[in-house]
Coordinates of C-alpha atoms (C1' of nucleotides) and ligand atoms in Angstrom, one line a residue:
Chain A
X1430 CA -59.5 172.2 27.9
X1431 CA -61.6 168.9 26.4
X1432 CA -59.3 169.2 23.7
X1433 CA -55.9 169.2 26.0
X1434 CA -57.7 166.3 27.6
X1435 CA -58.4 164.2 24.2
X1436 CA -54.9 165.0 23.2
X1437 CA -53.5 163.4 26.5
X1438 CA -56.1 160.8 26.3
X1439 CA -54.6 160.3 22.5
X1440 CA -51.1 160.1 24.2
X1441 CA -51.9 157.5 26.8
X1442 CA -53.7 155.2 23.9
X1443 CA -50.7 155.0 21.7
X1444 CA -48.6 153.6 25.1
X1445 CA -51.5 151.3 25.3
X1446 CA -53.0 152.7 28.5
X1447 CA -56.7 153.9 29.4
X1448 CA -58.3 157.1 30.1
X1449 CA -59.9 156.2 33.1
X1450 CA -63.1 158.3 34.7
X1451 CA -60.3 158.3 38.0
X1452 CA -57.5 159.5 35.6
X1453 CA -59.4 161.8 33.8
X1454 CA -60.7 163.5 37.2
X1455 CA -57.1 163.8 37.8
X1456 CA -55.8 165.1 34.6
X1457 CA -58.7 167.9 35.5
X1458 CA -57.4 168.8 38.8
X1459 CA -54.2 169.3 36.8
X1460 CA -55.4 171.5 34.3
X1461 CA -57.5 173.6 36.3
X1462 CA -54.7 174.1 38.4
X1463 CA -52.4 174.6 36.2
X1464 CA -50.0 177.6 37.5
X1465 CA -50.2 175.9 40.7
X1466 CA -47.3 173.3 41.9
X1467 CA -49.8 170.8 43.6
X1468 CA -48.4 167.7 46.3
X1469 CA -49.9 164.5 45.3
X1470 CA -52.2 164.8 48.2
X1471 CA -52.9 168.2 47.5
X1472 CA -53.9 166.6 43.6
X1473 CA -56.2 164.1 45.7
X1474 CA -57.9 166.3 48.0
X1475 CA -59.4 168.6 45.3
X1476 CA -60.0 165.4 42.8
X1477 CA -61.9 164.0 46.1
X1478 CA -64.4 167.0 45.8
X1479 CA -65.4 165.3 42.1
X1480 CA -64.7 161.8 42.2
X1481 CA -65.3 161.4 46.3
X1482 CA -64.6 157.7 45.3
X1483 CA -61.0 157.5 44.3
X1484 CA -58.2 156.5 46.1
X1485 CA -54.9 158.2 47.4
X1486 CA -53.3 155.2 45.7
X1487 CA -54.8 155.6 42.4
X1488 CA -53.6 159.1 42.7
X1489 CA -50.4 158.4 43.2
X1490 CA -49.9 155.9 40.2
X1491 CA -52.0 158.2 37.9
X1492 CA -49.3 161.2 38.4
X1493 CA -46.9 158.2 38.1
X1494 CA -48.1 157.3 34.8
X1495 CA -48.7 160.9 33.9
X1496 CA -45.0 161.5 34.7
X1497 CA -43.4 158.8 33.0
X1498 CA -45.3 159.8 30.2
X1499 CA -43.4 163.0 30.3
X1500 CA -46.6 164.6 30.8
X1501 CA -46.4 166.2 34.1
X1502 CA -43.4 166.8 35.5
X1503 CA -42.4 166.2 38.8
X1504 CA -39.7 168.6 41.2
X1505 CA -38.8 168.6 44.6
X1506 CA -38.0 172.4 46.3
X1507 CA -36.8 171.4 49.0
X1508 CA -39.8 171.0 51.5
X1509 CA -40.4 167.1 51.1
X1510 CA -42.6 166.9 49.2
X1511 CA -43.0 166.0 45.5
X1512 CA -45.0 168.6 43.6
X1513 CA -46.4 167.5 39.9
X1514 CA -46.6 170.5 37.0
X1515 CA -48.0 169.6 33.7
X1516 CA -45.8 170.7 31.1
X1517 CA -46.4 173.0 28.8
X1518 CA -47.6 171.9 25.6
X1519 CA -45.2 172.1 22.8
X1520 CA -42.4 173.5 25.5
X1521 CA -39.2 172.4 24.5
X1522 CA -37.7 172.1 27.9
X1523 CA -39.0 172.1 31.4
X1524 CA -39.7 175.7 32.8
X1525 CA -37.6 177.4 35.5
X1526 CA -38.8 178.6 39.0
X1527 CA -38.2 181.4 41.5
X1528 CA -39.3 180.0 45.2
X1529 CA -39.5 183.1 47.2
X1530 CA -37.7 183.1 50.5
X1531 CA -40.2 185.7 52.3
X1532 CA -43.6 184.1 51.1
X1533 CA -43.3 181.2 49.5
X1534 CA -44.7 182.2 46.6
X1535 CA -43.3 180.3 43.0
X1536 CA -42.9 182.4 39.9
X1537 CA -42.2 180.3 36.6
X1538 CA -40.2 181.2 34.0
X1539 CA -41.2 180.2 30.5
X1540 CA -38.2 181.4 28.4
X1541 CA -35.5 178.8 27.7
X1542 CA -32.6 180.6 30.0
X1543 CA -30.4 177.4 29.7
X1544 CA -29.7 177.0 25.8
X1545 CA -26.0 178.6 26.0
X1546 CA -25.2 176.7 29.1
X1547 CA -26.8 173.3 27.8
X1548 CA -24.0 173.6 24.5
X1549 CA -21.6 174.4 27.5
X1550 CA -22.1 171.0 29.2
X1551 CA -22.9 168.9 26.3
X1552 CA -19.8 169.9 24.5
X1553 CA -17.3 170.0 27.5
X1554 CA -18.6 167.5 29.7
X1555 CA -19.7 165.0 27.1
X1556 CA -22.9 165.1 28.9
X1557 CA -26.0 163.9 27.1
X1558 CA -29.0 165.9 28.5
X1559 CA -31.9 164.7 28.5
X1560 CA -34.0 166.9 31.3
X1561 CA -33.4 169.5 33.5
X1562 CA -34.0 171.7 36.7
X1563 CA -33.4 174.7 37.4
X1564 CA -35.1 176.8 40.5
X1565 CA -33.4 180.2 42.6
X1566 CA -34.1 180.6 45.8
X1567 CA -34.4 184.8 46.8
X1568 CA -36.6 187.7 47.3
X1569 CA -39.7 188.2 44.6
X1570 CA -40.6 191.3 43.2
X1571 CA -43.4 191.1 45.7
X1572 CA -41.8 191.3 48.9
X1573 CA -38.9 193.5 48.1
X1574 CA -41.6 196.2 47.0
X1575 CA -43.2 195.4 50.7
X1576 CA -44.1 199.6 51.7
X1577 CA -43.2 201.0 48.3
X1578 CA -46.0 199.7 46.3
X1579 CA -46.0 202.5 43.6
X1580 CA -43.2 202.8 41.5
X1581 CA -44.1 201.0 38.2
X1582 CA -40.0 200.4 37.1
X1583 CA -40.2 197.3 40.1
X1584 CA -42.6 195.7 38.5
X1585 CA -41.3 192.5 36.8
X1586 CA -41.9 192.3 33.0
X1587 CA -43.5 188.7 33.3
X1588 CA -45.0 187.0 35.8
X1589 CA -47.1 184.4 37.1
X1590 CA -47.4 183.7 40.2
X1591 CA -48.0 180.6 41.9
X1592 CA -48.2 179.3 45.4
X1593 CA -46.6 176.1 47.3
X1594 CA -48.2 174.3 49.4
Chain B
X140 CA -7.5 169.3 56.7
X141 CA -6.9 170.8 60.8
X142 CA -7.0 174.4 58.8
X143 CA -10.5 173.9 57.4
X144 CA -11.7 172.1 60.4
X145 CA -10.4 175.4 62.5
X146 CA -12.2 177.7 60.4
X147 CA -15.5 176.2 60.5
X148 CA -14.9 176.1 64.8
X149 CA -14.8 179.7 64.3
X150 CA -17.9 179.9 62.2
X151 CA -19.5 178.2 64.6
X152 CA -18.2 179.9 67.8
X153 CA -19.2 183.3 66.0
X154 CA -22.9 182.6 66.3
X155 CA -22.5 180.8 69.7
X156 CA -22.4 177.6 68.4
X157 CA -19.3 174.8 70.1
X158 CA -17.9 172.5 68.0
X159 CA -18.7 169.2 70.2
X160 CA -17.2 165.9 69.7
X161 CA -20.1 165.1 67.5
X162 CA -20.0 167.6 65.3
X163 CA -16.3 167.3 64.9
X164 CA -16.8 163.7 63.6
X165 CA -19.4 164.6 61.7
X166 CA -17.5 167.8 59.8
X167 CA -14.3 165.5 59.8
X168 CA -16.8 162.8 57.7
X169 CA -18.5 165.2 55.4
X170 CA -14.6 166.3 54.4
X171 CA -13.4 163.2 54.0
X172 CA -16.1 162.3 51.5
X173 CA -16.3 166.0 50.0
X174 CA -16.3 164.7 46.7
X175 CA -19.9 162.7 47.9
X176 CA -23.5 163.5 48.3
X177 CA -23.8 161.8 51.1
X178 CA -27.5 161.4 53.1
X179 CA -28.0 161.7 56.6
X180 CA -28.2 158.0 56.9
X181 CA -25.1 157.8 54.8
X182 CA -23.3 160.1 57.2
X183 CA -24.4 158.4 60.6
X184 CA -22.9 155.0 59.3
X185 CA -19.9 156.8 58.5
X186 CA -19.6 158.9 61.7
X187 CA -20.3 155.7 64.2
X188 CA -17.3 153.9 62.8
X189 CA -15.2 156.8 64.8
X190 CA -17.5 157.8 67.0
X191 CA -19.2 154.5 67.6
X192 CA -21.8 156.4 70.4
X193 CA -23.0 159.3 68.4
X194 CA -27.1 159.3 68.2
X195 CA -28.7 159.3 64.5
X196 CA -30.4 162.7 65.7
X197 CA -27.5 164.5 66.8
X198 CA -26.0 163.8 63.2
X199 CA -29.6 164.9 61.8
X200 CA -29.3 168.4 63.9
X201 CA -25.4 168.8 63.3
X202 CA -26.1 168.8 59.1
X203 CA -29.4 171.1 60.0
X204 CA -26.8 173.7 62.0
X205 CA -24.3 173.0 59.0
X206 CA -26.8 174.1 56.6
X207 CA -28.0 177.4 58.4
X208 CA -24.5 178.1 59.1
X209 CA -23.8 177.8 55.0
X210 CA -21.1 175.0 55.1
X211 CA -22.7 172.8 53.7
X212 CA -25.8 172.4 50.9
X213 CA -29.1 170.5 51.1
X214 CA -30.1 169.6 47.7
X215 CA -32.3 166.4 46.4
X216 CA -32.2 164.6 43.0
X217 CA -35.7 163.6 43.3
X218 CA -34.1 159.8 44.7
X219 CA -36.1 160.9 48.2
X220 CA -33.7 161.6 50.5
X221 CA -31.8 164.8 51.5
X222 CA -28.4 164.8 50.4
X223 CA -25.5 167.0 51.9
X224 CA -22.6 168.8 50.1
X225 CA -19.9 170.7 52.1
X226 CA -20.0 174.0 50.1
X227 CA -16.5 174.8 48.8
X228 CA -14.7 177.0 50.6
X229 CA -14.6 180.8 48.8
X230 CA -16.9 179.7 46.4
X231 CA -19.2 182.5 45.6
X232 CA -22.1 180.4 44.0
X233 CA -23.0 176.5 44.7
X234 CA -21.9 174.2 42.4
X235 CA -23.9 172.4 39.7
X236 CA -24.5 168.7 39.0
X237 CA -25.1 166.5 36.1
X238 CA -26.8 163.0 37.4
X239 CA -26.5 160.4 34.7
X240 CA -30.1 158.3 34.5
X241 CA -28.1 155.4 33.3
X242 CA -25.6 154.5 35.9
X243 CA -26.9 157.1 39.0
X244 CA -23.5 158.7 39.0
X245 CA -23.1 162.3 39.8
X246 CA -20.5 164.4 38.5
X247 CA -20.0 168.1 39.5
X248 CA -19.6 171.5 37.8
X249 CA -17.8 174.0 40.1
X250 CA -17.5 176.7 36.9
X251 CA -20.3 179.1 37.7
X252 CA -22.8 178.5 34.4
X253 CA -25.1 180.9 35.1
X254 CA -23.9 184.5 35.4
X255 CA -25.8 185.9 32.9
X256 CA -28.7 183.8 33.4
X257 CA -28.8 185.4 36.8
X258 CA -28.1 189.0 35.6
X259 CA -31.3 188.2 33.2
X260 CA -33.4 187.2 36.1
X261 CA -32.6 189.7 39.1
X262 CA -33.2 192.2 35.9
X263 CA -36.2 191.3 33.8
X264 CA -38.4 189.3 36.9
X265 CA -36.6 191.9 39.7
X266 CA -36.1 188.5 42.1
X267 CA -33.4 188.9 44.1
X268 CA -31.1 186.1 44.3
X269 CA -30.1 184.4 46.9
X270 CA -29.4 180.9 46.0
X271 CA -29.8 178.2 43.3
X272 CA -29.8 174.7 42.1
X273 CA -28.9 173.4 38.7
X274 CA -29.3 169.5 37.8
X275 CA -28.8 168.4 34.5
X276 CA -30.1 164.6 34.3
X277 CA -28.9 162.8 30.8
X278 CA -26.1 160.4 29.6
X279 CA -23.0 161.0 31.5
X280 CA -19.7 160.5 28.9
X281 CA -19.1 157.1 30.5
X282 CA -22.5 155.4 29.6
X283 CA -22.1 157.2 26.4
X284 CA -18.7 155.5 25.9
X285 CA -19.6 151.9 26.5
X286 CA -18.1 149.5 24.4
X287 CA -15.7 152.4 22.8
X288 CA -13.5 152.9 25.5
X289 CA -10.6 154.3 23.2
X290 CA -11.5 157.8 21.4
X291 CA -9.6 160.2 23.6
X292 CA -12.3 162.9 22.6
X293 CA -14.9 162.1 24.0
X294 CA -13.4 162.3 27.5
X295 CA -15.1 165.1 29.0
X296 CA -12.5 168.3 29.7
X297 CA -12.9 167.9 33.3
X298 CA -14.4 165.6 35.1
X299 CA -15.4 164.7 39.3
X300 CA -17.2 161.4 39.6
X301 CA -19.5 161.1 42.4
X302 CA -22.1 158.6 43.7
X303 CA -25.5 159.0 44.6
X304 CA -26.1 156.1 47.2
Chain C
dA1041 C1' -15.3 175.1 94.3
dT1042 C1' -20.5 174.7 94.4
dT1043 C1' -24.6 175.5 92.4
dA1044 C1' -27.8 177.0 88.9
dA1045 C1' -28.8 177.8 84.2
dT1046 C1' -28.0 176.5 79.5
dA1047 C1' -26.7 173.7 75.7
dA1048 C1' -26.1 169.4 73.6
dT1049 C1' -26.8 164.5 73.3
dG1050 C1' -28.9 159.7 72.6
dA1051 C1' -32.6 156.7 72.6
dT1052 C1' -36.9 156.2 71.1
dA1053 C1' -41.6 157.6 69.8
dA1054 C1' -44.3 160.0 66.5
dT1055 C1' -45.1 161.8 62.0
dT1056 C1' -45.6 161.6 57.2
dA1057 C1' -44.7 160.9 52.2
dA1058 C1' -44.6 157.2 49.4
dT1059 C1' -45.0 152.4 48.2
dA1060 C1' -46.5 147.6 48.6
dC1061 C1' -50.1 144.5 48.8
dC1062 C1' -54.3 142.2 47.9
dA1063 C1' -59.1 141.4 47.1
dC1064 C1' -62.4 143.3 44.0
dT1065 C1' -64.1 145.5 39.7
dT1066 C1' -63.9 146.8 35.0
dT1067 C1' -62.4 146.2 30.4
dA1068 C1' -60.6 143.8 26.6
dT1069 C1' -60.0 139.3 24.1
dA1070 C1' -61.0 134.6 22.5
Chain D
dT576 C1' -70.0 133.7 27.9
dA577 C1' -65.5 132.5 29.6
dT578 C1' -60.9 134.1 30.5
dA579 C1' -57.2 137.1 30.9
dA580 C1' -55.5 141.6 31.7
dA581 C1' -55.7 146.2 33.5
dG582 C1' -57.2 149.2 36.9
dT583 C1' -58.9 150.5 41.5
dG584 C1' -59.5 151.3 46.6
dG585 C1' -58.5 150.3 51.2
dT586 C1' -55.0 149.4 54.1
dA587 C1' -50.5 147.8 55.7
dT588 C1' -45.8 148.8 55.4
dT589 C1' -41.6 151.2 54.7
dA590 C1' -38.5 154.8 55.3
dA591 C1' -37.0 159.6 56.0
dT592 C1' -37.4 163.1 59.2
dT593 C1' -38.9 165.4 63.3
dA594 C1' -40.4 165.6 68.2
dT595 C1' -39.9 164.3 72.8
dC596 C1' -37.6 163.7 77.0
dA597 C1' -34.4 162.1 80.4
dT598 C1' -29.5 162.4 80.9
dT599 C1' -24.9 164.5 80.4
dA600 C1' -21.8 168.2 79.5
dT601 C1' -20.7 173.0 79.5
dT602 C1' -20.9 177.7 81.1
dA603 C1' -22.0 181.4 84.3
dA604 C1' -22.9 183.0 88.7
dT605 C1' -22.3 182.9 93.6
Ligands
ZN192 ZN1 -43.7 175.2 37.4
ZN193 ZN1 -42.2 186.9 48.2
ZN194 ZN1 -22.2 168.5 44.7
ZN195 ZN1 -23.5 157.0 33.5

DNA sequence: ATTAATAATGATAATTAATACCACTTTATA
DNA sequence: TATAAAGTGGTATTAATTATCATTATTAAT
């Protein structure tokens, strides 16, 4: 954790740019959310409970900042409402997501599913990608087992759930 | 054209629904600018050139009944705004888009990508799929291209242009 | 055909996420 | 220290979307 935070600190230095205390408050919230898919006021209510001080504006141009420094990123299912999700360290590409149609729960997906598709596009659209996003909309593992709880074999391999909203 | 616009009167008339005035001007718009991602806004100044009286709700409620009924997509690029996309007709998945951060273009990619992707994720996280959404966001082949315009090569294999705005 | 119930519309108000603005504070630089 | 630059907080503003409601059009019943 204080390392994570002296590495972004590190990262925002060499674009010239401070670690603020309000920043910093933020990049917690982040962290210690991390599996979560937080709304910028979402981000700003629980930094509030630290930092009762800082503003919603401040907020919004930290995650700003934090986004243009490809640091969190930020994606849009569908309910208007930007949510902000720190990437990975080291992850070569931006993770996937499963938004449940029953519960509204949001699974991730780690694994790079796109690396055959991205040669596909680059190759025969000329298309120079640079980012991507890629979420599916269905029925988790959760809610189709809704009765049946036993049965092992229905259990996902992976998971990692997360909630919106 | 009159065939397409029939078919979609019987969608709606199947689940009780009448294809009014209104929403014929607004499906007739939403054809004519298929190749688009066209807002709401968008729409409504399109729609009052033939239909000078329509309201800016009734187009907002026509494109939420299009989108329940399937004919047509929702889908942001993160710009803000909802955009909408007439879903082709007989096609089993929805269509993928590669947004070029350059020039804000938006080209499309009806081949279906991700067939195996999907097979891997209905498998391995047991999610049942019911829908997706694909955006690549890069260099699109004309930005690439600037300056060069000859090398017949790098023309992509297939190619839809499309605005965003 | 007349009437009553239902569906749809248009104008506008309300809501809400996000941004703009501006005075004030903190930090860096000379 | 003086001065400039960066950052902040409160609030006004913008803009997309939704809610409200009186009016109109359509359908069903009598
Ligand atoms: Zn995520
Ligand atoms: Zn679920
Ligand atoms: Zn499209
Ligand atoms: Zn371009």
């Amino acid at each position: 954790m204080e390392q994570r935070i002296d590495r972004i600190k590190n990262q925002l230095h060499s674009k010239s740019y401070k670690l603020t205390p309000q920043r910093e408050a933020t990049v917690r919230v982040l962290l210690e959310n991390e599996e979560d898919h937080l709304s910028a006021e979402d981000v700003y209510l629980l930094v509030k409970e630290k930092a009762p001080e800082i503003g919603l504006a401040t907020v919004y141009r930290t995650l700003e900042l934090l986004n243009e420094l490809e640091i969190v990123d930020k994606i849009n299912f569908g309910d208007g409402v930007s949510r902000y999700d720190l990437r990975k360290e080291g992850a070569a590409h931006f993770h996937h997501h499963l938004v449940c149609i029953e519960c509204g729960t949001v699974d991730e997906i780690q694994d790079d599913l796109l690396g055959e598709v991205e040669k596909v596009v680059e190759k025969d659209w000329n298309f120079k990608i640079k980012d991507h996003r890629l979420t599916f909309h269905g029925v988790c593992h959760r809610c189709q087992n809704a009765g049946e709880e036993s049965e092992a074999e229905k259990k996902p391999k992976k998971r990692n759930q997360v909630k919106v909203r």
